[in-house]
Each structure stands twice: as C-alpha cells, then as structure tokens.
Short mmCIF file of C-alpha atoms and ligand atoms in Angstrom, two decimals:
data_model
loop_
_atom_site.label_atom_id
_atom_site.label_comp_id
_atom_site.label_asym_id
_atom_site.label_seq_id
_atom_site.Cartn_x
_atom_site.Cartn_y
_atom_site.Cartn_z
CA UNK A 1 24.53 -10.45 20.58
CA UNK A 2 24.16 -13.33 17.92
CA UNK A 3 26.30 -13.34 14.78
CA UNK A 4 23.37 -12.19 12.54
CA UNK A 5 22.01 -8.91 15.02
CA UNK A 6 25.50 -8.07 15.19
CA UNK A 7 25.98 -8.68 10.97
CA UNK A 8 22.98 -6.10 11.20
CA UNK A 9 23.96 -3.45 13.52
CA UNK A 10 27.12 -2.95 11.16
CA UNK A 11 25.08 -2.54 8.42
CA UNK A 12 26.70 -6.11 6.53
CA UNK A 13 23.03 -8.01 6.24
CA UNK A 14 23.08 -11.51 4.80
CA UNK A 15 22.34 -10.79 0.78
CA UNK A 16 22.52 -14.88 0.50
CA UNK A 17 19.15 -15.96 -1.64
CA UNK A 18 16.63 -17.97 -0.18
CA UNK A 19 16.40 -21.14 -1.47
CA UNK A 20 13.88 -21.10 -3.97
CA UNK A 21 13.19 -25.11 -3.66
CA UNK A 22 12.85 -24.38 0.41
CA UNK A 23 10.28 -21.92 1.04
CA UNK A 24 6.70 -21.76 1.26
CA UNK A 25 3.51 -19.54 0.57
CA UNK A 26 0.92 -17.86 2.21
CA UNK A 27 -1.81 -17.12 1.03
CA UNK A 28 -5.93 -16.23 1.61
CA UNK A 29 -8.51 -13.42 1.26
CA UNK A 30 -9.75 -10.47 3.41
CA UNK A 31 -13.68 -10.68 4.19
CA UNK A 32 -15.93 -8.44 5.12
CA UNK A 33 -19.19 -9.34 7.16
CA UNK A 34 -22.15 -7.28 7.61
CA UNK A 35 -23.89 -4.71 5.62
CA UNK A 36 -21.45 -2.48 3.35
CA UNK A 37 -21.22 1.17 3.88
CA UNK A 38 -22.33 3.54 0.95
CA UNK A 39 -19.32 5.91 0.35
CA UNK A 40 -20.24 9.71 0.16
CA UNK A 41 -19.87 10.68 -3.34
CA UNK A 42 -17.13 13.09 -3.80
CA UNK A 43 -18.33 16.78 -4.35
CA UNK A 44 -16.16 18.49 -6.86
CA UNK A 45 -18.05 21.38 -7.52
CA UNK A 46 -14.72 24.21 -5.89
CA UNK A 47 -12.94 22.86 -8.78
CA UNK A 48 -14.81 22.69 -12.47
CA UNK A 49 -11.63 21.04 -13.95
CA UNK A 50 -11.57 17.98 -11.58
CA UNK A 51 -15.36 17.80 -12.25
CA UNK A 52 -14.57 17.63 -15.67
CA UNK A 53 -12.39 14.90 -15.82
CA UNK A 54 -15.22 12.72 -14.76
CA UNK A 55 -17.15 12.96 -17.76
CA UNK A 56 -20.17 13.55 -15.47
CA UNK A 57 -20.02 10.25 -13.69
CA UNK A 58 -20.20 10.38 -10.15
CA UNK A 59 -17.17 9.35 -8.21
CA UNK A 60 -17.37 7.87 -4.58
CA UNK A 61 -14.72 8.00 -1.71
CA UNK A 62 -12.65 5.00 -1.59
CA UNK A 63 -12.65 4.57 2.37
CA UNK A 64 -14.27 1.13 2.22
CA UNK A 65 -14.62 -0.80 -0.56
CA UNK A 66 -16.61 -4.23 -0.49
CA UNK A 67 -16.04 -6.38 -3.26
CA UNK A 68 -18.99 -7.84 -5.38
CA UNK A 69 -17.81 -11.69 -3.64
CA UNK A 70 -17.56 -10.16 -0.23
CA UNK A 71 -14.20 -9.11 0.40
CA UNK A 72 -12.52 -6.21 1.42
CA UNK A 73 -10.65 -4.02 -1.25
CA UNK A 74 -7.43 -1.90 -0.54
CA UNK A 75 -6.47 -3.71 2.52
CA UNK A 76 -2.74 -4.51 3.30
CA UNK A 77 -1.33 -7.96 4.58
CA UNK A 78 1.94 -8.45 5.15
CA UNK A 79 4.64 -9.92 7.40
CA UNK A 80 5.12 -7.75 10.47
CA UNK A 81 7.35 -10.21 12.56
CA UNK A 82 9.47 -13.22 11.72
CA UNK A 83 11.40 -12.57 8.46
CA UNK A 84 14.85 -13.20 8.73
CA UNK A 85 17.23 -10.32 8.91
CA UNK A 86 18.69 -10.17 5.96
CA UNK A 87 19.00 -7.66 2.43
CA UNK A 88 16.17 -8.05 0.42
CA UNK A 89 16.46 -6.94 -2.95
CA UNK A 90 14.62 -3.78 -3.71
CA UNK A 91 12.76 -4.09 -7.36
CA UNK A 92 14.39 -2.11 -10.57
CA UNK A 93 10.31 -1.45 -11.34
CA UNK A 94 9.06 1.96 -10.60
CA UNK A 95 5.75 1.53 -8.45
CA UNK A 96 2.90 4.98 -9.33
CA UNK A 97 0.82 6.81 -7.73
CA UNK A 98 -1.58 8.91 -10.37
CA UNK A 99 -3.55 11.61 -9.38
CA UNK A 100 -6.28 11.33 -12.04
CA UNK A 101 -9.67 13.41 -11.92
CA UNK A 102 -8.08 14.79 -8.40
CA UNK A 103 -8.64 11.79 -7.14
CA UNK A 104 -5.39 9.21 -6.13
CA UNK A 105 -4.83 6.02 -7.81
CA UNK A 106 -4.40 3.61 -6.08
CA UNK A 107 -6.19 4.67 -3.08
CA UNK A 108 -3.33 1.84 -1.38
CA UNK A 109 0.03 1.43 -2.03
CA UNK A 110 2.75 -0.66 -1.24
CA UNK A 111 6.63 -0.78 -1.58
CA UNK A 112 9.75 -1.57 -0.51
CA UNK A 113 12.29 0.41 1.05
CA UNK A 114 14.51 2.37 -1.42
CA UNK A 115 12.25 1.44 -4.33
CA UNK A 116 11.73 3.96 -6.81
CA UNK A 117 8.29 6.14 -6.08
CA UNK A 118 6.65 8.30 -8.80
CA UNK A 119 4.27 10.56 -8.41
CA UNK A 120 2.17 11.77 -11.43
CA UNK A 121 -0.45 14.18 -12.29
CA UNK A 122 -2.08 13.78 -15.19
CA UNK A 123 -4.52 16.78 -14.36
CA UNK A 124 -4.96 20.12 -15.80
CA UNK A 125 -4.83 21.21 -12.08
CA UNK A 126 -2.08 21.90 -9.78
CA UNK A 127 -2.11 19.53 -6.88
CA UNK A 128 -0.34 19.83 -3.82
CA UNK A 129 1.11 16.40 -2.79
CA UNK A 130 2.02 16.28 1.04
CA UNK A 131 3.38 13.04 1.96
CA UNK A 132 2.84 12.35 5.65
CA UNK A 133 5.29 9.90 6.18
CA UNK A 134 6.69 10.66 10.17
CA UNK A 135 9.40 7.60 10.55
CA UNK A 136 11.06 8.42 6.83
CA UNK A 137 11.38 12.22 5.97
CA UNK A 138 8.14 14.02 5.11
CA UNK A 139 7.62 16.13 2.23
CA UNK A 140 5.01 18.80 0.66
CA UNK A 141 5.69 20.05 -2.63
CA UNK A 142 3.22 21.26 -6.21
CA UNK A 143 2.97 19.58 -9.07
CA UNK A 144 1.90 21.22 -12.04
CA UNK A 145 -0.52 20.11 -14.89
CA UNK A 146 0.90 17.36 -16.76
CA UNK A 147 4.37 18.64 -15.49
CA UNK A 148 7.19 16.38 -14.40
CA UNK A 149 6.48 13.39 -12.40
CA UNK A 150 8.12 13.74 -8.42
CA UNK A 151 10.10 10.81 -7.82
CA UNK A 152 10.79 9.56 -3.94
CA UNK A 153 13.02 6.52 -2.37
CA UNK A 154 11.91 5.77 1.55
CA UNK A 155 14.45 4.57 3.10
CA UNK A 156 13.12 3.05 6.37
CA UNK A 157 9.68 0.79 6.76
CA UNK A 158 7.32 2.81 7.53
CA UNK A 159 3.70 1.14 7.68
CA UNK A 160 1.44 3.17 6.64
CA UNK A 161 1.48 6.99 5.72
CA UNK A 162 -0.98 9.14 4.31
CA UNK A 163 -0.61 11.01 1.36
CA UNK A 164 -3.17 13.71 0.63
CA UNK A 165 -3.35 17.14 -1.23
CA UNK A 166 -3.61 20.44 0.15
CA UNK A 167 -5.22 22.23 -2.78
CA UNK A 168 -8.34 19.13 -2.94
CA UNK A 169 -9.51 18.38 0.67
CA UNK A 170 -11.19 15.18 0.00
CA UNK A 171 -7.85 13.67 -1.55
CA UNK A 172 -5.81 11.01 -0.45
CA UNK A 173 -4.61 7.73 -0.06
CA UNK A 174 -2.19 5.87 1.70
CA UNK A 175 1.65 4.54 1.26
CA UNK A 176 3.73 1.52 3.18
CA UNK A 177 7.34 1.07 2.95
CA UNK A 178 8.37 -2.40 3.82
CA UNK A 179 12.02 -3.81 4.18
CA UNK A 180 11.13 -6.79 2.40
CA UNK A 181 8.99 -8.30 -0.15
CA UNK A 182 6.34 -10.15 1.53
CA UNK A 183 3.30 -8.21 1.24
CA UNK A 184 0.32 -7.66 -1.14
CA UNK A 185 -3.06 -4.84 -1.35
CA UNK A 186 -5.99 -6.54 -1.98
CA UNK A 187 -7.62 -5.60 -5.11
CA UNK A 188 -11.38 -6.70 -6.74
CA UNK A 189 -11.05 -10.36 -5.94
CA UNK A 190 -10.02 -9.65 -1.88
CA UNK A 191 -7.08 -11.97 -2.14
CA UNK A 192 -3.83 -11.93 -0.99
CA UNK A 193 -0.74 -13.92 -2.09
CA UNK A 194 2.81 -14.11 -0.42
CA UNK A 195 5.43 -16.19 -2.21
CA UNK A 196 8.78 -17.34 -1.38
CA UNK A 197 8.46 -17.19 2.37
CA UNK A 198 11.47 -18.60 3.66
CA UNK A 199 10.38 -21.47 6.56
CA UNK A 200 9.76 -19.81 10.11
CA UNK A 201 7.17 -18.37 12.33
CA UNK A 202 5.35 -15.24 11.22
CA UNK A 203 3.33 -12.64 12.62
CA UNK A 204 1.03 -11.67 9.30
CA UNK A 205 -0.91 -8.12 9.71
CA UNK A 206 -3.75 -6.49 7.75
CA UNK A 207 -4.43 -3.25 8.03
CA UNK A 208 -7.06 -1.00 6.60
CA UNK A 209 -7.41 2.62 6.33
CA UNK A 210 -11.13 2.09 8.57
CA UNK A 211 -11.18 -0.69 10.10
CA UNK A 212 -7.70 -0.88 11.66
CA UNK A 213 -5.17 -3.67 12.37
CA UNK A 214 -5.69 -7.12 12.74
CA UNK A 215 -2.44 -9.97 13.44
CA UNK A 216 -2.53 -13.70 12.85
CA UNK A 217 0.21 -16.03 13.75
CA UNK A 218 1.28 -18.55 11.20
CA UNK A 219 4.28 -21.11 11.14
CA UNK A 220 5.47 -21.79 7.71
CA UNK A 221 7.47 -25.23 6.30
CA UNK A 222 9.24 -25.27 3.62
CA UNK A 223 6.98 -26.16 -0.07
CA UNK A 224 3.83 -25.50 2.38
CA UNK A 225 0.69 -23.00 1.29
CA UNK A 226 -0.58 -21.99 4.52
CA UNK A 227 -4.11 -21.18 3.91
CA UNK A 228 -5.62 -17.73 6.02
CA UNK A 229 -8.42 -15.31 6.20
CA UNK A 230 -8.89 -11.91 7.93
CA UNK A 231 -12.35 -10.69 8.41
CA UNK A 232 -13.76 -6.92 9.32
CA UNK A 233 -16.86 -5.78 9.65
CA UNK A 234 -19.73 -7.10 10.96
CU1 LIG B 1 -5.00 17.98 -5.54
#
C-alpha cells in the first residue's frame, strides 16, 4: 500500500493546493454528425396548469439537443481516471435544479460531492421529485407550489442519476456527483473547458443521456491546453 492509498483509506486525503503556476487545461467541444433528431413535443394537456405556464408555446423534450454550430448540448465531460487522490474543495455556491412549466431546468446537472443541491418549484403544481440516485441514498418526496425549496448533499460520486417526477411522466433530467472539480455540461456553444488540471495522465469521459459513453485518453503537462473533441451521431 503506498503512502497516499493508505492516507486515503484512513480518511486523511492530501488537502495541499495544486500549484496554480503548474497545471494545465483541457479543453474542446462535443460534435454531433448526421442529421438531428426532431424531439416529440411535450403533451401537457393531463395538466392545464403546466400548459399554462407555457404561454401557448410549444415545448420539446430535451433528449437530444443539436446546437445551431453542430454540437451536442447537455452532454457531460469529465475526468473519470487519473486525478490525484486528494480533498478537493467542495464550492460554498448552491448549484439548482428548477422545475419550471413541469419541465426540469437544466435538463443536465453537475456537482461535486457534498455540495449544496436545491431543488425548486416554481409551479402552481405539486411535483413529485424522485431522485434515482442508487450509489448515494435515493429519495422521493412532494414539493408543493412555490413551497420551500428541498435541499440535498451527495456524498459519494455517483455519475449519473436520473431525476424525474412521479406526478408528470414526461419529466426529468439527470444529476452527477463528482469528487472533484474537473468537469463541465455543454451548453449552446458545445464546448467544454477544464481548468487547473494538475499534470498527469487522464482518462476524460462524455456521456449523454442518448447516445451513451465515450473515453479519450489524454496526458497533461504542466501550463499545457490539450486540445479534444468527442463526436456522436452520425
Ligand atoms: Cu412534476
């Protein structure tokens, strides 16, 4: 057993900082080949009130998202294998999930373990929220219109869990706990960013909710931006 595994197993993790003048970035975009899927539209016609909230417009499942430049929204990258044992700071900020016109936002979510979870509804609707997580405890509980926010810590990394709502079949979305901070969601421009990766060899994953997991290797020096893409589709 090395020093550090055994530092680990006793719970007494390195909280040393990484040298911020050492470390290095990666960094790329998530593409998506091929023709894009049309999402169903969502049918909220059981509930009148969801409907509502939508002012008419018509809302589409979030599934797969293709951005206008050809990426892939909603897709998670992060570093699976290689970080160094050690404890990474968990964030003071809160990190939200809203459930807005029944419908989740964001559709992805990512955090780190222990950081603080809330969980609004900002509905005139009850909404069931039934967090599927299997490594870290699960939990199913109401939340009322408007009412108090739930609030949840995971403790263990746990990528990913679904979330979804018994009351509104066609909601959910999806949660990762991660037991450090190297990891991003793509958003409208596809990209992805990871800063402050100490120097070593990586395993970097993306995983989305359709398309499934896809690994790259990557070996990072310190000051260096590796540059990488993932692609689906097609
Ligand atoms: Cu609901």
């Amino acid at each position: 057993m090395t020093a550090a595994s055994l530092l680990g197993a006793v719970g007494l993790l390195s909280t040393a900082a990484v040298d911020p003048n050492a470390t290095g970035e990666i960094r790329g975009s998530v593409r998506f080949h091929g023709p894009r899927p049309a999402m169903k539209v969502i049918d909220f016609s059981s509930n009148p009130q969801c409907e509502r909230e939508h002012h008419k417009k018509q809302v589409r499942e979030e599934t797969v998202i293709v951005n206008p430049n050809g990426t892939l929204r909603n897709t998670l990258v992060w570093l699976k294998a290689g970080v160094p044992q050690r404890h990474w700071e968990t964030p003071f900020s809160t990190v939200t999930l809203t459930q807005a016109g029944c419908v989740y936002q964001p559709h992805v979510l990512a955090l780190m373990t222990n950081q603080d979870l809330e969980i609004r509804n900002e509905d005139p609707v009850n909404h069931n929220v039934h967090m599927e997580s299997t490594v870290n405890l699960g939990s199913s509980e109401i939340e009322f219109p408007r009412g108090e926010s739930l609030h949840k810590r995971y403790l263990r990394q746990e990528v990913w869990f679904p979330v979804g709502c018994s009351v509104h079949p066609w909601m959910h979305a999806y949660v990762a706990v991660i037991a450090h901070p190297f990891f991003a969601v793509t958003g409208p421009d596809g990209s992805f960013d990871l800063k402050g990766v100490p120097p070593g060899e990586y395993t970097v994953e993306a995983v989305h909710e359709k398309y499934g997991r896809k690994e790259q290797h990557v070996t990072v020096q310190p000051h260096q931006v590796k540059s990488m893409e993932f692609a689906y589709g097609g």
